[in-house]
Short mmCIF file of N, CA, C and O in Angstrom, two decimals:
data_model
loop_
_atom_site.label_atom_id
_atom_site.label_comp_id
_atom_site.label_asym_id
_atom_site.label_seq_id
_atom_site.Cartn_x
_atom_site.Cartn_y
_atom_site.Cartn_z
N UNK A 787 -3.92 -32.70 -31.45
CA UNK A 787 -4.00 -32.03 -30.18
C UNK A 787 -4.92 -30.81 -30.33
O UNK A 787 -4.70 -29.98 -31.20
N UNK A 788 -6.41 -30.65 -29.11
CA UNK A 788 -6.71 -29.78 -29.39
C UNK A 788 -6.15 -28.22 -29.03
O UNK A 788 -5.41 -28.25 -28.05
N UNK A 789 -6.31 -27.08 -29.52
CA UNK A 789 -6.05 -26.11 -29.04
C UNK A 789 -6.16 -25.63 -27.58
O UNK A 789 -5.28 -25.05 -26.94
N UNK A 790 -7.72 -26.06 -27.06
CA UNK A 790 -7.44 -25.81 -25.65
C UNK A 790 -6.65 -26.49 -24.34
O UNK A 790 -6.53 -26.00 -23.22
N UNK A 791 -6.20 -27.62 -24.78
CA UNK A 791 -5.65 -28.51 -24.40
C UNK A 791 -3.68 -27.70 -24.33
O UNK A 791 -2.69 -27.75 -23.61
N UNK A 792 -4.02 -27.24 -25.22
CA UNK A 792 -2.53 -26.38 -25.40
C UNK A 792 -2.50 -25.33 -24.66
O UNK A 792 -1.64 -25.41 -23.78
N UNK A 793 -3.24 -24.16 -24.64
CA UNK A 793 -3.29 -22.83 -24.50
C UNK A 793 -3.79 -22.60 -23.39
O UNK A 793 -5.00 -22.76 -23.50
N UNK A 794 -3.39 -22.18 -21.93
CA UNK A 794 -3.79 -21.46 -20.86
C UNK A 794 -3.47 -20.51 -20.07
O UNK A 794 -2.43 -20.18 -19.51
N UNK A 795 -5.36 -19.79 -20.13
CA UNK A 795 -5.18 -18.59 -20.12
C UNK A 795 -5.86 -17.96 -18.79
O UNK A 795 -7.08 -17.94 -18.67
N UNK A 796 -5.17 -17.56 -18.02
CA UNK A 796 -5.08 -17.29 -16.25
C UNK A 796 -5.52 -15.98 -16.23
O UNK A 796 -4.48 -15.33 -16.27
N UNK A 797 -6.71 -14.98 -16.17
CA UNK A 797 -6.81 -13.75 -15.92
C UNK A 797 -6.71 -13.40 -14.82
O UNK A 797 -6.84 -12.18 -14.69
N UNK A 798 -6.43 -14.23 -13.49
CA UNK A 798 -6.53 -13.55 -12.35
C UNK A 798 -4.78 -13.34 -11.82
O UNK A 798 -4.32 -13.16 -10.70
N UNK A 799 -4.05 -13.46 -13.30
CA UNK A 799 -2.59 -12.79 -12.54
C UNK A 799 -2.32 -11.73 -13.92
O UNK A 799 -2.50 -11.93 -15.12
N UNK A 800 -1.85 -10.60 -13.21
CA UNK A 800 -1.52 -9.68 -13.76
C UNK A 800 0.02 -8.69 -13.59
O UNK A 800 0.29 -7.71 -12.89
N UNK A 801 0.66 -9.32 -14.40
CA UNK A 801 2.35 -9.11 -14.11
C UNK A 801 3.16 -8.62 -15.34
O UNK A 801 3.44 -9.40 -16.24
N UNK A 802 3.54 -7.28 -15.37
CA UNK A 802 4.30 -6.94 -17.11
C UNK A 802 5.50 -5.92 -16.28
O UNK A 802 5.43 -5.00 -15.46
N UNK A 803 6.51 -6.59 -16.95
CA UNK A 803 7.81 -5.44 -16.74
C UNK A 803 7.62 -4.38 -17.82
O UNK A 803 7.18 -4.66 -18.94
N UNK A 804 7.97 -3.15 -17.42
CA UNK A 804 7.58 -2.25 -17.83
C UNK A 804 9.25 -1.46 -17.61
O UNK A 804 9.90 -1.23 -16.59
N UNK A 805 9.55 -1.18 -19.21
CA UNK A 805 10.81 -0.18 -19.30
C UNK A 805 10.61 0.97 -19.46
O UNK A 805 10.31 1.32 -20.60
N UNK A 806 10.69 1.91 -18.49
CA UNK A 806 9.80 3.42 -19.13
C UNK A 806 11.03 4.36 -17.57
O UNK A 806 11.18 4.26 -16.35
N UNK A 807 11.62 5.23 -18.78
CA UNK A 807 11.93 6.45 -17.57
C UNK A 807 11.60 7.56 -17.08
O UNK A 807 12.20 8.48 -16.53
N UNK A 808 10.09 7.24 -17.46
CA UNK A 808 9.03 8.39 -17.17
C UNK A 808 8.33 8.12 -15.64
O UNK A 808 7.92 7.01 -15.30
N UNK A 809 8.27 9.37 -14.73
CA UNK A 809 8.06 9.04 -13.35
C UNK A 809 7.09 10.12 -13.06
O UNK A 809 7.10 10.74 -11.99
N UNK A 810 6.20 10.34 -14.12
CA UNK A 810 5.12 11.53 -14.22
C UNK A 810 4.04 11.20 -15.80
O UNK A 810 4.37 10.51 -16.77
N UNK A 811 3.30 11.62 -15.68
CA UNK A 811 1.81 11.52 -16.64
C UNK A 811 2.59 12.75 -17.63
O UNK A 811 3.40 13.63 -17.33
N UNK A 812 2.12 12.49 -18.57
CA UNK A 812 1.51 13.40 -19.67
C UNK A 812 0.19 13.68 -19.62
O UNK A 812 -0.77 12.93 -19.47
N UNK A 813 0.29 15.30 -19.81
CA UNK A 813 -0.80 16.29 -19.82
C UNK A 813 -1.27 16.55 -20.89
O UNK A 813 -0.57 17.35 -21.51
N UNK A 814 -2.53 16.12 -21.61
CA UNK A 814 -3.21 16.62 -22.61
C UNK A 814 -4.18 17.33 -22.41
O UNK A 814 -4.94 16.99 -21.51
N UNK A 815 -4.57 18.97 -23.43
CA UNK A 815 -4.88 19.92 -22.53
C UNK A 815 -5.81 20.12 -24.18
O UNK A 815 -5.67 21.02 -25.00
N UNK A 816 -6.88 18.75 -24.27
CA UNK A 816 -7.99 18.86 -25.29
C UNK A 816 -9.05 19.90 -25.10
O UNK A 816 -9.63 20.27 -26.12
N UNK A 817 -9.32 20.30 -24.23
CA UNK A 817 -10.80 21.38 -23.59
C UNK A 817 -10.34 22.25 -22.50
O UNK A 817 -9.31 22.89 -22.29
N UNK A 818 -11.73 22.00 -21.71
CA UNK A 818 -11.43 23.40 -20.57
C UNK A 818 -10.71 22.47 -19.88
O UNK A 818 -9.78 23.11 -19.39
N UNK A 819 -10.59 21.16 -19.51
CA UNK A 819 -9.94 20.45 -18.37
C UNK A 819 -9.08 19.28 -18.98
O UNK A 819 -9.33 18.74 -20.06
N UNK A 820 -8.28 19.04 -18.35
CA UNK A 820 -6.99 18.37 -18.49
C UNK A 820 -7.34 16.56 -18.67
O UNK A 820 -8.02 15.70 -18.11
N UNK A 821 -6.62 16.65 -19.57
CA UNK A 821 -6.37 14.91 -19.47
C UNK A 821 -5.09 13.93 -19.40
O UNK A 821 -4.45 13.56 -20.39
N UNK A 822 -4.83 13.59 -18.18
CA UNK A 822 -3.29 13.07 -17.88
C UNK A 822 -3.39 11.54 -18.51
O UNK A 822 -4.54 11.09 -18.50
N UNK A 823 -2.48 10.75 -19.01
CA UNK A 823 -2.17 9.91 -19.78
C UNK A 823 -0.69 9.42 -19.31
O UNK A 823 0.42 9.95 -19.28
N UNK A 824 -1.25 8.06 -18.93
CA UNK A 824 0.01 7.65 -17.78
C UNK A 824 1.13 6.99 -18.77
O UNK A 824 0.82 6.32 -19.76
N UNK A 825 2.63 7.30 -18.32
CA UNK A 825 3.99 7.22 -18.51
C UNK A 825 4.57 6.48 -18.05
O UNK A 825 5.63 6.18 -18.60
N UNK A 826 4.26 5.92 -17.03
CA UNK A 826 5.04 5.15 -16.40
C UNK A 826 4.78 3.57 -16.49
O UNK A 826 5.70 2.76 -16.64
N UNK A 827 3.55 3.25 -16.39
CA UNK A 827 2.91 2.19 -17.05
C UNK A 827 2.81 1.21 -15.80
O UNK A 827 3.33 0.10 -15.69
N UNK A 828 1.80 2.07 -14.67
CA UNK A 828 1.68 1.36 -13.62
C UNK A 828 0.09 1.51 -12.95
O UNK A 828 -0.43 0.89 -12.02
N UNK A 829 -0.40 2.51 -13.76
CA UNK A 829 -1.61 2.55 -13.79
C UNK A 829 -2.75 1.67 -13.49
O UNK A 829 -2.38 0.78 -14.25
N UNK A 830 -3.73 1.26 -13.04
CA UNK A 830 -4.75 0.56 -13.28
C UNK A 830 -6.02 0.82 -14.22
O UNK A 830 -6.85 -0.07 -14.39
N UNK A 831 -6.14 2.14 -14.83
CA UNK A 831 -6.98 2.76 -15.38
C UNK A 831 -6.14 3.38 -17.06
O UNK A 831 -6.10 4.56 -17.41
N UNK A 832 -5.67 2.42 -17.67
CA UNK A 832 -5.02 3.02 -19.02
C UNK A 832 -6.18 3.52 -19.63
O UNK A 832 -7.38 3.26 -19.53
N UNK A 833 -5.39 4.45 -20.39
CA UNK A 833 -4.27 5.04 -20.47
C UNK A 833 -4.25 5.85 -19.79
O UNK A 833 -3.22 6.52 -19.78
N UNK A 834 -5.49 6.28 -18.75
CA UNK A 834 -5.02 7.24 -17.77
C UNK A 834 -4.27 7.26 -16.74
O UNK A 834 -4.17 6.13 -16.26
N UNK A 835 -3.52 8.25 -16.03
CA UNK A 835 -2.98 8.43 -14.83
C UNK A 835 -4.01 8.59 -13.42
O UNK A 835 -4.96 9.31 -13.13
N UNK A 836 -3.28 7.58 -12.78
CA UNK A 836 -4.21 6.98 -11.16
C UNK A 836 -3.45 7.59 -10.49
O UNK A 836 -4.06 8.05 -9.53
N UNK A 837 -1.96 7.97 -10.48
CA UNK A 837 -1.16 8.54 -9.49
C UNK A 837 -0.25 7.15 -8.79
O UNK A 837 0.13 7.09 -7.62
N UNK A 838 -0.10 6.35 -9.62
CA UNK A 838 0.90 4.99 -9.50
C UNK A 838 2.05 5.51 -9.48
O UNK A 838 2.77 5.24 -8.53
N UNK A 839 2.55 6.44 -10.56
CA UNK A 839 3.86 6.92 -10.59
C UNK A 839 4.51 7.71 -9.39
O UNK A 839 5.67 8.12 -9.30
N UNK A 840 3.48 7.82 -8.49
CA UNK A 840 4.62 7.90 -7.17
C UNK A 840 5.13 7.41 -6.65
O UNK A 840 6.00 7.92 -5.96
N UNK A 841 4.82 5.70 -6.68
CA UNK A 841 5.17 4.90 -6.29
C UNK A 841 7.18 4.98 -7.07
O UNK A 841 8.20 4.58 -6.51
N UNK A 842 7.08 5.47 -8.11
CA UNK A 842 8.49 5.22 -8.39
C UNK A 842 9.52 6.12 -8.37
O UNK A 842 10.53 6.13 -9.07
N UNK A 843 9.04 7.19 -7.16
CA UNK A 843 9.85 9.05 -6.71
C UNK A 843 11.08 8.46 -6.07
O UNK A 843 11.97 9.31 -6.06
N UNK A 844 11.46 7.34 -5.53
CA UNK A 844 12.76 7.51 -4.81
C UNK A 844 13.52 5.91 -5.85
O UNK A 844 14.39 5.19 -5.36
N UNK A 845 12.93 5.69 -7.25
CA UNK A 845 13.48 5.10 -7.86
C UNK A 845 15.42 5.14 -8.58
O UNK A 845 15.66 6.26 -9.02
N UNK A 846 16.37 4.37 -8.69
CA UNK A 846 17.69 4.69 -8.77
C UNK A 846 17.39 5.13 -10.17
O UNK A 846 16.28 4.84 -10.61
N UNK A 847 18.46 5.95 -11.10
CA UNK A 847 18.83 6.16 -12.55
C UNK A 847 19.11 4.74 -12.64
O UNK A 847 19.36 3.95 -11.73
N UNK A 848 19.01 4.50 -14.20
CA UNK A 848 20.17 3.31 -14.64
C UNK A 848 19.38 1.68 -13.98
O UNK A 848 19.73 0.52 -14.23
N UNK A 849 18.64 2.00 -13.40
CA UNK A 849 18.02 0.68 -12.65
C UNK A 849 16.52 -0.17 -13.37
O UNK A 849 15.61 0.46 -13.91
N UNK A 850 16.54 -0.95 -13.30
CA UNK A 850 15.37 -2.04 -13.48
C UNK A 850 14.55 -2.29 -12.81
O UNK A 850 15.08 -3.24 -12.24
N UNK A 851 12.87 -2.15 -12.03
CA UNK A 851 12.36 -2.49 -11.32
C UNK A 851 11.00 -3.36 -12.14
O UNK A 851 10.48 -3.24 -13.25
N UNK A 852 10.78 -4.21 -11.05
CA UNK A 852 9.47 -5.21 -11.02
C UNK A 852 8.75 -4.55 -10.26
O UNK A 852 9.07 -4.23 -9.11
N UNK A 853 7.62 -4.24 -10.88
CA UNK A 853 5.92 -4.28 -9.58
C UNK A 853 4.87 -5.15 -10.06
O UNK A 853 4.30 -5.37 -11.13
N UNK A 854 4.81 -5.62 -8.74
CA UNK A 854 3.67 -6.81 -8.45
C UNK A 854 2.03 -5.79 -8.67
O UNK A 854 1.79 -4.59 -8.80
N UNK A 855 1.29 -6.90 -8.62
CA UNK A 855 -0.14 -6.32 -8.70
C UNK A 855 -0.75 -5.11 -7.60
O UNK A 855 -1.63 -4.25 -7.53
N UNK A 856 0.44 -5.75 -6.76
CA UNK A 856 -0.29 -4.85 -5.22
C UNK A 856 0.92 -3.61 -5.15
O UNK A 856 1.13 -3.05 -4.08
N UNK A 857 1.54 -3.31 -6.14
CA UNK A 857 2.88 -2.15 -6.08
C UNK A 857 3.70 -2.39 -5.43
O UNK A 857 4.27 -1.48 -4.82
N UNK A 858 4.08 -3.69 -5.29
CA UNK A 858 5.54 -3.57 -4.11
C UNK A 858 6.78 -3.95 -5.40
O UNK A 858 6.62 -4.58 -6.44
N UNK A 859 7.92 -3.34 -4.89
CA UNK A 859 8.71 -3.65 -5.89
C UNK A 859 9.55 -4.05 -5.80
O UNK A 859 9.93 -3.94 -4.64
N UNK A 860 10.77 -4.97 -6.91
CA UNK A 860 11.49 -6.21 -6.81
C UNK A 860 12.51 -5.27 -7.70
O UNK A 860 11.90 -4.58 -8.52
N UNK A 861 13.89 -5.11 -7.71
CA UNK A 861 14.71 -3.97 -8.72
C UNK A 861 15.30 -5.78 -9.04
O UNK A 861 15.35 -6.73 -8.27
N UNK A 862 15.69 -5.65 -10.66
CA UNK A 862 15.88 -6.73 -11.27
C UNK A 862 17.26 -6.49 -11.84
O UNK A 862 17.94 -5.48 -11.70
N UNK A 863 17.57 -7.61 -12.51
CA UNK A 863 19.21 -7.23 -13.36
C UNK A 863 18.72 -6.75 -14.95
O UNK A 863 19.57 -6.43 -15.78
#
């Protein structure tokens, strides 16, 4: 069996649960100006911060959420 015959590989979906109880960037403060470094892991621009993590301000403690490509979110078990 060849390998490609086995292995497929879809770049046009982009989907990762992400366990993180961080709902804000980290600030790295290398020079005169700031470099934020995203926490939450919803970003489109890693490792920087886009400002995704607002999307998760009225998120529960203790809870599990899914986000889709387009930020809508699914809270999971």
């Amino acid at each position: 069996m060849a390998l490609d015959n086995f292995f497929i590989l879809d770049l046009t979906i982009s989907m990762r649960k992400i366990i993180s109880s961080d709902q804000g960037p980290l600030e790295i403060k290398p020079q005169d100006k700031s470099v934020w470094i995203c926490m939450c892991g919803l970003t489109r621009n890693q490792p920087y911060c886009d400002g995704s993590h607002k999307m998760t301000r009225d998120e529960a403690a203790g809870k599990t959420y899914l986000y889709d490509e387009d930020g809508h979110r699914q809270e999971i078990d």
